[in-house]
mmCIF file of C-alpha atoms in Angstrom:
data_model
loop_
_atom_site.group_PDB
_atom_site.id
_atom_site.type_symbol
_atom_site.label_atom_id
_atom_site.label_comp_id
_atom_site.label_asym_id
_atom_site.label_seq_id
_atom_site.Cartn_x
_atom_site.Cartn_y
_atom_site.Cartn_z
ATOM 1 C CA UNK A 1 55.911 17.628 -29.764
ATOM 2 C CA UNK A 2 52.880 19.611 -30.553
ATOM 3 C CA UNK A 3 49.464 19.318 -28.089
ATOM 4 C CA UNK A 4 48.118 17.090 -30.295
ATOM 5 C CA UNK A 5 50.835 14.410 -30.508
ATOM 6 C CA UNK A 6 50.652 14.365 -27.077
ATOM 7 C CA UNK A 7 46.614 14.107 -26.516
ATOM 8 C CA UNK A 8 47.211 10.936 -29.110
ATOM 9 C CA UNK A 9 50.052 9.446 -27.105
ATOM 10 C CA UNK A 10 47.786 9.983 -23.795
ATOM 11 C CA UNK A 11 44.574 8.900 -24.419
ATOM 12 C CA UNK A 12 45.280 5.098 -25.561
ATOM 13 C CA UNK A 13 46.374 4.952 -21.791
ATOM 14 C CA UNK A 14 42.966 6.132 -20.356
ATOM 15 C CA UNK A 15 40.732 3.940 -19.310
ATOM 16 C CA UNK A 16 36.884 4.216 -20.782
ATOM 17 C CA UNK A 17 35.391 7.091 -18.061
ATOM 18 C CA UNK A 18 38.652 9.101 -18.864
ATOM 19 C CA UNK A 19 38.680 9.032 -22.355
ATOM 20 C CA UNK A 20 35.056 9.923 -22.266
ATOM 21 C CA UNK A 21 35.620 12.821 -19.788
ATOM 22 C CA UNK A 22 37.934 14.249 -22.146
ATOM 23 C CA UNK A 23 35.175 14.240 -25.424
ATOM 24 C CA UNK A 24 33.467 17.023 -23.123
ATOM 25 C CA UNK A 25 36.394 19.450 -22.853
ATOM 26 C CA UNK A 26 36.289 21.275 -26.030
ATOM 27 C CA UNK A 27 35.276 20.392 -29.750
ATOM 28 C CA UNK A 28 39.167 19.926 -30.645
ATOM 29 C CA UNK A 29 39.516 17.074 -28.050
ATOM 30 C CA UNK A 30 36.639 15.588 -28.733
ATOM 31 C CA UNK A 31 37.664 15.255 -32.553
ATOM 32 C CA UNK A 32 40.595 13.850 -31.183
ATOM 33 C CA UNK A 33 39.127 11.502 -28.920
ATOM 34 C CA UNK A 34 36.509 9.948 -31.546
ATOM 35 C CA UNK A 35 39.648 8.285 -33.322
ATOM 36 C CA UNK A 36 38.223 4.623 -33.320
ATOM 37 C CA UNK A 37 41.874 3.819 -32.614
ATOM 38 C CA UNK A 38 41.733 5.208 -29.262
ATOM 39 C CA UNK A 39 38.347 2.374 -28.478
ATOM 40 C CA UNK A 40 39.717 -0.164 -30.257
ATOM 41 C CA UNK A 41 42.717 -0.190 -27.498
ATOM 42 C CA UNK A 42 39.942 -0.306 -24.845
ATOM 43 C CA UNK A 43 37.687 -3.092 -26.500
ATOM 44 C CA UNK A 44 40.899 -5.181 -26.874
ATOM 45 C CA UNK A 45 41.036 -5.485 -23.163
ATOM 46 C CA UNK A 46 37.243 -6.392 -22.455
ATOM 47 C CA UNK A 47 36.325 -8.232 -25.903
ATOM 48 C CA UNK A 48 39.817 -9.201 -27.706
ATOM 49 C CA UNK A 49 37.637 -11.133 -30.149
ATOM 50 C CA UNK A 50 36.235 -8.119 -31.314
ATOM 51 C CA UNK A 51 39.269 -6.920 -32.279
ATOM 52 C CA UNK A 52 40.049 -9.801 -34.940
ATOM 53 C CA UNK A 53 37.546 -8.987 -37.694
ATOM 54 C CA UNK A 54 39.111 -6.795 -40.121
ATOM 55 C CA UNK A 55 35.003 -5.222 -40.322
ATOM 56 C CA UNK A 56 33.518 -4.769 -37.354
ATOM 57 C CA UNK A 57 29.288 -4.076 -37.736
ATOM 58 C CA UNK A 58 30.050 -1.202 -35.165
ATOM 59 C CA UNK A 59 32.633 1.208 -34.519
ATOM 60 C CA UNK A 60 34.663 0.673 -31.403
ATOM 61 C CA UNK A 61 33.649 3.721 -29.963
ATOM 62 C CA UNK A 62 30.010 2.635 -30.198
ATOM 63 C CA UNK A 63 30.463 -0.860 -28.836
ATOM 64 C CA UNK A 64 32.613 0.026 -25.802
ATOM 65 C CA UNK A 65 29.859 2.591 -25.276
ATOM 66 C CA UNK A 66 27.134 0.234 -25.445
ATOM 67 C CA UNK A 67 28.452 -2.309 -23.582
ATOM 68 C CA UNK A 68 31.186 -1.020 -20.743
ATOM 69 C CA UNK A 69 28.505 -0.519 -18.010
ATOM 70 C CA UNK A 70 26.189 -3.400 -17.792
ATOM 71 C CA UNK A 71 22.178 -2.057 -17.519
ATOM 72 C CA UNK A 72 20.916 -4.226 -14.004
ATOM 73 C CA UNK A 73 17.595 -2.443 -14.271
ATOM 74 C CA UNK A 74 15.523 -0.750 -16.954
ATOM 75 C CA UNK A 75 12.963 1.554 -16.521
ATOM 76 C CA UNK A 76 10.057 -0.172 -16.512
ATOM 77 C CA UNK A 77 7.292 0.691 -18.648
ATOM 78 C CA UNK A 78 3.782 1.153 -17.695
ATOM 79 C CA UNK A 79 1.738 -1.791 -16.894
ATOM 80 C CA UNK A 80 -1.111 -2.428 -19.792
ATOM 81 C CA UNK A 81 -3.649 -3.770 -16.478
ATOM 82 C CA UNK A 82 -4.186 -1.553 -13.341
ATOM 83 C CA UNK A 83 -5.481 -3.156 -9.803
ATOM 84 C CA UNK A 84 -8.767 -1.636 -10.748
ATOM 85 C CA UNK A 85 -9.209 -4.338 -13.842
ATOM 86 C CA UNK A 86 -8.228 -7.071 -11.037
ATOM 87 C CA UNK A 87 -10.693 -9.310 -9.212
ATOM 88 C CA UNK A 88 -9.242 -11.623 -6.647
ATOM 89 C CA UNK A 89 -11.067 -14.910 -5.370
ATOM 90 C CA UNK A 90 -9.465 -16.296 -2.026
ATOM 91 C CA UNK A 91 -10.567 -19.362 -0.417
ATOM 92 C CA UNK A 92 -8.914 -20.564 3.049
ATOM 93 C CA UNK A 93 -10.088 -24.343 4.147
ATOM 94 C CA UNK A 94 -9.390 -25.717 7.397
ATOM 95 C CA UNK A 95 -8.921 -29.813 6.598
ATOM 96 C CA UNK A 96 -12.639 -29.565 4.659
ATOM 97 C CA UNK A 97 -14.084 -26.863 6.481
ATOM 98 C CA UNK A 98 -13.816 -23.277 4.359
ATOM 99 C CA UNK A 99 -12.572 -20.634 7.015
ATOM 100 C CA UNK A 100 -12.143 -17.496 4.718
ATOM 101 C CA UNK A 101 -14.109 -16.916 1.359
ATOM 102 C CA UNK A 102 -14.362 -13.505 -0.126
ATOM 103 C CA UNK A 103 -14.321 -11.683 -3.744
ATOM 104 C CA UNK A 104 -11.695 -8.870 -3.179
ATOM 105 C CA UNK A 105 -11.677 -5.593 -5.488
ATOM 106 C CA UNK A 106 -8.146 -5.169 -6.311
ATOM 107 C CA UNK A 107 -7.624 -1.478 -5.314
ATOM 108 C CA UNK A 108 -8.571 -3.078 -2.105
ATOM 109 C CA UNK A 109 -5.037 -5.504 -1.887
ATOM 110 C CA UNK A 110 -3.458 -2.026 -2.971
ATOM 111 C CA UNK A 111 -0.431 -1.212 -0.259
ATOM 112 C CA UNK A 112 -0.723 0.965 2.432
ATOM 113 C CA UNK A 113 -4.687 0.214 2.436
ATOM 114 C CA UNK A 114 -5.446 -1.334 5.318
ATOM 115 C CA UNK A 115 -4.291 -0.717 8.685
ATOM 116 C CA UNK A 116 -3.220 -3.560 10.806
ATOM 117 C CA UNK A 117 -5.372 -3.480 14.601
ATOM 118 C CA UNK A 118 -3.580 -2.336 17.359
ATOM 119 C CA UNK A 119 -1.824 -5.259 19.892
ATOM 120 C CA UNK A 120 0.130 -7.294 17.231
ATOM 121 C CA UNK A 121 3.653 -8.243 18.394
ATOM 122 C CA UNK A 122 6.689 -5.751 17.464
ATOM 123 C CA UNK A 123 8.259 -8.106 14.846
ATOM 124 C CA UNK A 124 4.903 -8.643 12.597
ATOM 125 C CA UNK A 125 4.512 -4.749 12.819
ATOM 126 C CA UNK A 126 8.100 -3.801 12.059
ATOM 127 C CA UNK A 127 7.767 -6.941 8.625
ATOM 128 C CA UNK A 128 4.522 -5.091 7.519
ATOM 129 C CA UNK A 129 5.870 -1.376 7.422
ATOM 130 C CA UNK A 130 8.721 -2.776 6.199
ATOM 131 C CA UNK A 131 9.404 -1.117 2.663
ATOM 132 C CA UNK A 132 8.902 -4.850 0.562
ATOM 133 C CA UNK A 133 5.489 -4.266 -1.855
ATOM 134 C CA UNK A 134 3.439 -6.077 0.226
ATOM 135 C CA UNK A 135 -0.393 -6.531 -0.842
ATOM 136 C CA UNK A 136 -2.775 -7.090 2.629
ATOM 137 C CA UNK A 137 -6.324 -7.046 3.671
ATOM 138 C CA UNK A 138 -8.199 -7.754 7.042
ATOM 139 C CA UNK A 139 -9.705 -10.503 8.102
ATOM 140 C CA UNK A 140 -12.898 -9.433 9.786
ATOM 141 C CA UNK A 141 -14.270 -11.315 11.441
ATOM 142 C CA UNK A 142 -11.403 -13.226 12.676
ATOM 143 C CA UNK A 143 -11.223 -16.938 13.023
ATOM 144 C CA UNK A 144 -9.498 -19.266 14.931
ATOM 145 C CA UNK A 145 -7.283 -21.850 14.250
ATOM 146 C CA UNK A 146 -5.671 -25.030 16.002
ATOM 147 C CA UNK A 147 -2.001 -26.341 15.424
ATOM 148 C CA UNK A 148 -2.754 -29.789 14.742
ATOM 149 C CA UNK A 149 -5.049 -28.646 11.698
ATOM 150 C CA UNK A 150 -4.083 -28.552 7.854
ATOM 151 C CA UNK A 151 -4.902 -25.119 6.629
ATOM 152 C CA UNK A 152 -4.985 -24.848 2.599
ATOM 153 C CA UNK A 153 -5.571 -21.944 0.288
ATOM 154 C CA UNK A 154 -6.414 -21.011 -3.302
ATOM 155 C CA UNK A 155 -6.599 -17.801 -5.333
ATOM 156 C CA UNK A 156 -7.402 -16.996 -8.225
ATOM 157 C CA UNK A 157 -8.126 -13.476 -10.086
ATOM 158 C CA UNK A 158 -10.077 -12.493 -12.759
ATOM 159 C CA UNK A 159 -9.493 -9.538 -15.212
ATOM 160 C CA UNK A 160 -12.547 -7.616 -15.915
ATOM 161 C CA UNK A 161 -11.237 -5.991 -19.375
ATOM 162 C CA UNK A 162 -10.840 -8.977 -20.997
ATOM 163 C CA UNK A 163 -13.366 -11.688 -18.632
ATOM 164 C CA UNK A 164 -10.615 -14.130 -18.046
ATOM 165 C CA UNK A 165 -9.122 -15.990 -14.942
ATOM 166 C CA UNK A 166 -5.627 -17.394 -13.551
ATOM 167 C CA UNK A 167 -4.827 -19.081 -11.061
ATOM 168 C CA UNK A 168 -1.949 -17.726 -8.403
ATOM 169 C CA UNK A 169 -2.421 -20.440 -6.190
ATOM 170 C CA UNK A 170 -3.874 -23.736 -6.252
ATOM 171 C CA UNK A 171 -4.633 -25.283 -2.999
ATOM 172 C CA UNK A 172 -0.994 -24.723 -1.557
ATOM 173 C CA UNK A 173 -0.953 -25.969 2.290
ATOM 174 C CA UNK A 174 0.395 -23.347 5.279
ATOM 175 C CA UNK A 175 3.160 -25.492 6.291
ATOM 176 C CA UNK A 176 5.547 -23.306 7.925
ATOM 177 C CA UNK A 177 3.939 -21.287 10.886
ATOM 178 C CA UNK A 178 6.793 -18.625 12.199
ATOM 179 C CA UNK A 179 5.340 -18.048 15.797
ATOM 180 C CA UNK A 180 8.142 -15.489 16.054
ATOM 181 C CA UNK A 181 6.808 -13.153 13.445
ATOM 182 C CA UNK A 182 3.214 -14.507 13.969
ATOM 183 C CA UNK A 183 2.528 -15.764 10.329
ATOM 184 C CA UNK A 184 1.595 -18.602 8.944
ATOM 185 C CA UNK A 185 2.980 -19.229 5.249
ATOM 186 C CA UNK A 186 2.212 -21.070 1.963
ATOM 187 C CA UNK A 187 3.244 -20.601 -1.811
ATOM 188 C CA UNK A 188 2.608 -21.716 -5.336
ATOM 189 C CA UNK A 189 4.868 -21.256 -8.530
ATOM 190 C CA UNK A 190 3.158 -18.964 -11.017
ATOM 191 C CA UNK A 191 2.225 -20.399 -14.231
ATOM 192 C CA UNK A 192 2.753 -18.210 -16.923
ATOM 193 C CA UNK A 193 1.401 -17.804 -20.915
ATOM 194 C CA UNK A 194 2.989 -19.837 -23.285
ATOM 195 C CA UNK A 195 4.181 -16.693 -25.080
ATOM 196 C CA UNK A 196 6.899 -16.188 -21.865
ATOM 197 C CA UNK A 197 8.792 -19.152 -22.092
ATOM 198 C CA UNK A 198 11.549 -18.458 -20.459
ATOM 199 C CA UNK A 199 9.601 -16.970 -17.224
ATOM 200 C CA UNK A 200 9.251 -19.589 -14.469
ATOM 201 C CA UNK A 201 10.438 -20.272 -10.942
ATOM 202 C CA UNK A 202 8.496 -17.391 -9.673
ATOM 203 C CA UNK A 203 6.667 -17.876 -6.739
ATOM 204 C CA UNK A 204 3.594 -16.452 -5.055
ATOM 205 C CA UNK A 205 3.532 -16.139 -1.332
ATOM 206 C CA UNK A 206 0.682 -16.003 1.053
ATOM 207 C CA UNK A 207 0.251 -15.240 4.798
ATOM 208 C CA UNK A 208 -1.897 -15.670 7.733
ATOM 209 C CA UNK A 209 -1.250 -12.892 9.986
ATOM 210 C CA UNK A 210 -1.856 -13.860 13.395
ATOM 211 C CA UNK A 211 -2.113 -13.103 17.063
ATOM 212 C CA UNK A 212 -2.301 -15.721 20.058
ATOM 213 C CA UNK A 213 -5.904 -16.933 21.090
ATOM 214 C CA UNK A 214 -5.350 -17.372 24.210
ATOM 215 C CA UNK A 215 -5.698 -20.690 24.605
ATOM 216 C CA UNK A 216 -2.445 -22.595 23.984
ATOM 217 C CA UNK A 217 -2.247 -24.850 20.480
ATOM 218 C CA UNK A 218 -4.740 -21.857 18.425
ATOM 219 C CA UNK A 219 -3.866 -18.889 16.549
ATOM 220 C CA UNK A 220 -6.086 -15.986 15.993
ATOM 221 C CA UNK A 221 -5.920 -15.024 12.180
ATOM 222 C CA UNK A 222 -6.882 -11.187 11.571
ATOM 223 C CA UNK A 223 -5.293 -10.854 7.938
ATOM 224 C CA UNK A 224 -4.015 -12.176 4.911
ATOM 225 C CA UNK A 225 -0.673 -10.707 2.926
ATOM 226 C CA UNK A 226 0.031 -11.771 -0.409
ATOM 227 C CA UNK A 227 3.226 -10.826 -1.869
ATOM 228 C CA UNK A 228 5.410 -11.734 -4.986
ATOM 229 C CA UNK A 229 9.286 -11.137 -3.378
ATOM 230 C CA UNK A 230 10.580 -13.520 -5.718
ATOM 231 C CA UNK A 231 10.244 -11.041 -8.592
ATOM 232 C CA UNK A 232 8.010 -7.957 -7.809
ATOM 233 C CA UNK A 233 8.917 -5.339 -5.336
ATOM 234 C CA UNK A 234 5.975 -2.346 -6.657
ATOM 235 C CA UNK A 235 2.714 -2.279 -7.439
ATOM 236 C CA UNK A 236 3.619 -2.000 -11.637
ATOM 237 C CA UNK A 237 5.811 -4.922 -11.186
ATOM 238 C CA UNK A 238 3.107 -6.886 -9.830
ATOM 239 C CA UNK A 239 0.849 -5.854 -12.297
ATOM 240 C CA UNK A 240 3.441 -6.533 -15.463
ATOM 241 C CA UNK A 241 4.010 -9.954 -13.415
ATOM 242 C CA UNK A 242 0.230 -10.882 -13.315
ATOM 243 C CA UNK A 243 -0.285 -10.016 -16.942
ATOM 244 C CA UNK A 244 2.189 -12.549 -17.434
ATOM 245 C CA UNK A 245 -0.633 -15.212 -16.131
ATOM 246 C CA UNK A 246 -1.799 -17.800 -18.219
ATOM 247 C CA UNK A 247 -5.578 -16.157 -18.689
ATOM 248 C CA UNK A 248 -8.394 -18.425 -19.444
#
């Protein structure tokens, strides 16, 4: 039997990797290993459909290569808005009373920005250094804020290239307060152009970040974090996600 009756009789029983290994010894395999036969016996194990039409609009070889190895994550392209294009308006209300109201620059949410004040508990430190993008700013002055009252928030952001505005949240309530990890949390689902309309589901997350008053039943807030976990876990992402927005 000569080498290359028995390179034909082996490779129908490699499996894709191993048949592709062997293209990369030398030219004369990899003629041999290009036989469509040869992917035709592999795509009749993952797609035996494919195998039934007597013209296939690809050769086997192509659509095992294609489609073997699922792709879980492209690389992502670069974001058409930066933070410096980004305005974003946050209002915090206490029942009617407004607690927090400030214009923020968006290179100013950017992470790694702002540097939390010594004295907050281990946990809140340990979730804020954590590696998760995370966009924060201080709260300066502080305020305080009892238990027993509703605390509501809104954002919205403007985009100064094209003089528009979204909103990110509307008027979601902080209605789970984790005393363990000393943060106070509300969310909104992002509502996005009509040209996306399969996006949804995706929320926005806010947080008080707080330390004890002293005085039993208040909370001390001295930031805010705003994050998008559901979806966005970098500063492009974010960007590419806020794009998204449905601009006015």
């Amino acid at each position: 039997m000569s080498s290359d009756e028995i390179l034909k009789a082996v490779f129908p029983l490699l499996n894709g990797p191993d048949l592709a290994s062997c293209m990369s010894v030398c030219k004369h395999w990899q003629q041999i290993a290009q036989d469509d036969y040869f992917w035709k016996c592999l795509c009749a194990k993952k797609w035996p459909s494919t195998c039934k039409n007597p013209s296939p609009p690809v050769t086997y070889h192509k659509l095992f290569k294609t489609f073997y190895k699922r792709e879980h994550r492209r690389t992502l392209l670069p974001p058409r808005i930066s933070l410096n294009d980004l305005e974003f308006y946050i209002d915090i209300w206490a029942d009617d009373e407004i607690l927090f109201s400030q214009v923020i620059q968006g290179p100013a949410l950017r992470k790694g920005m702002w540097t939390p004040p010594p004295g907050i508990c281990d946990t809140l430190k340990f979730h804020l250094e954590g590696p998760e993008y995370k966009m924060t700013l201080p709260v300066d002055p502080k305020f305080a804020v009892p238990y027993t009252q509703t605390v509501s928030v809104s954002v919205l952001v403007s985009r100064k290239d094209t003089n528009k505005v979204a909103c990110i949240i509307n008027k979601s309530m902080f209605d789970y307060i984790d005393r363990s990890a000393y943060r106070a949390l509300a969310f909104d689902y992002l509502v996005f152009s009509p040209i996306y309309p399969f996006v949804s589901g995706i929320r926005a997350w806010i947080s008080l970040l707080f330390m004890e008053h002293g005085e039993e039943g208040i909370i001390d807030v001295f930031g805010v974090e705003m994050d998008f976990c559901d979806a966005a876990n970098s500063e492009d992402e974010v960007l590419w996600l806020l794009d998204m927005l449905d601009w006015k």
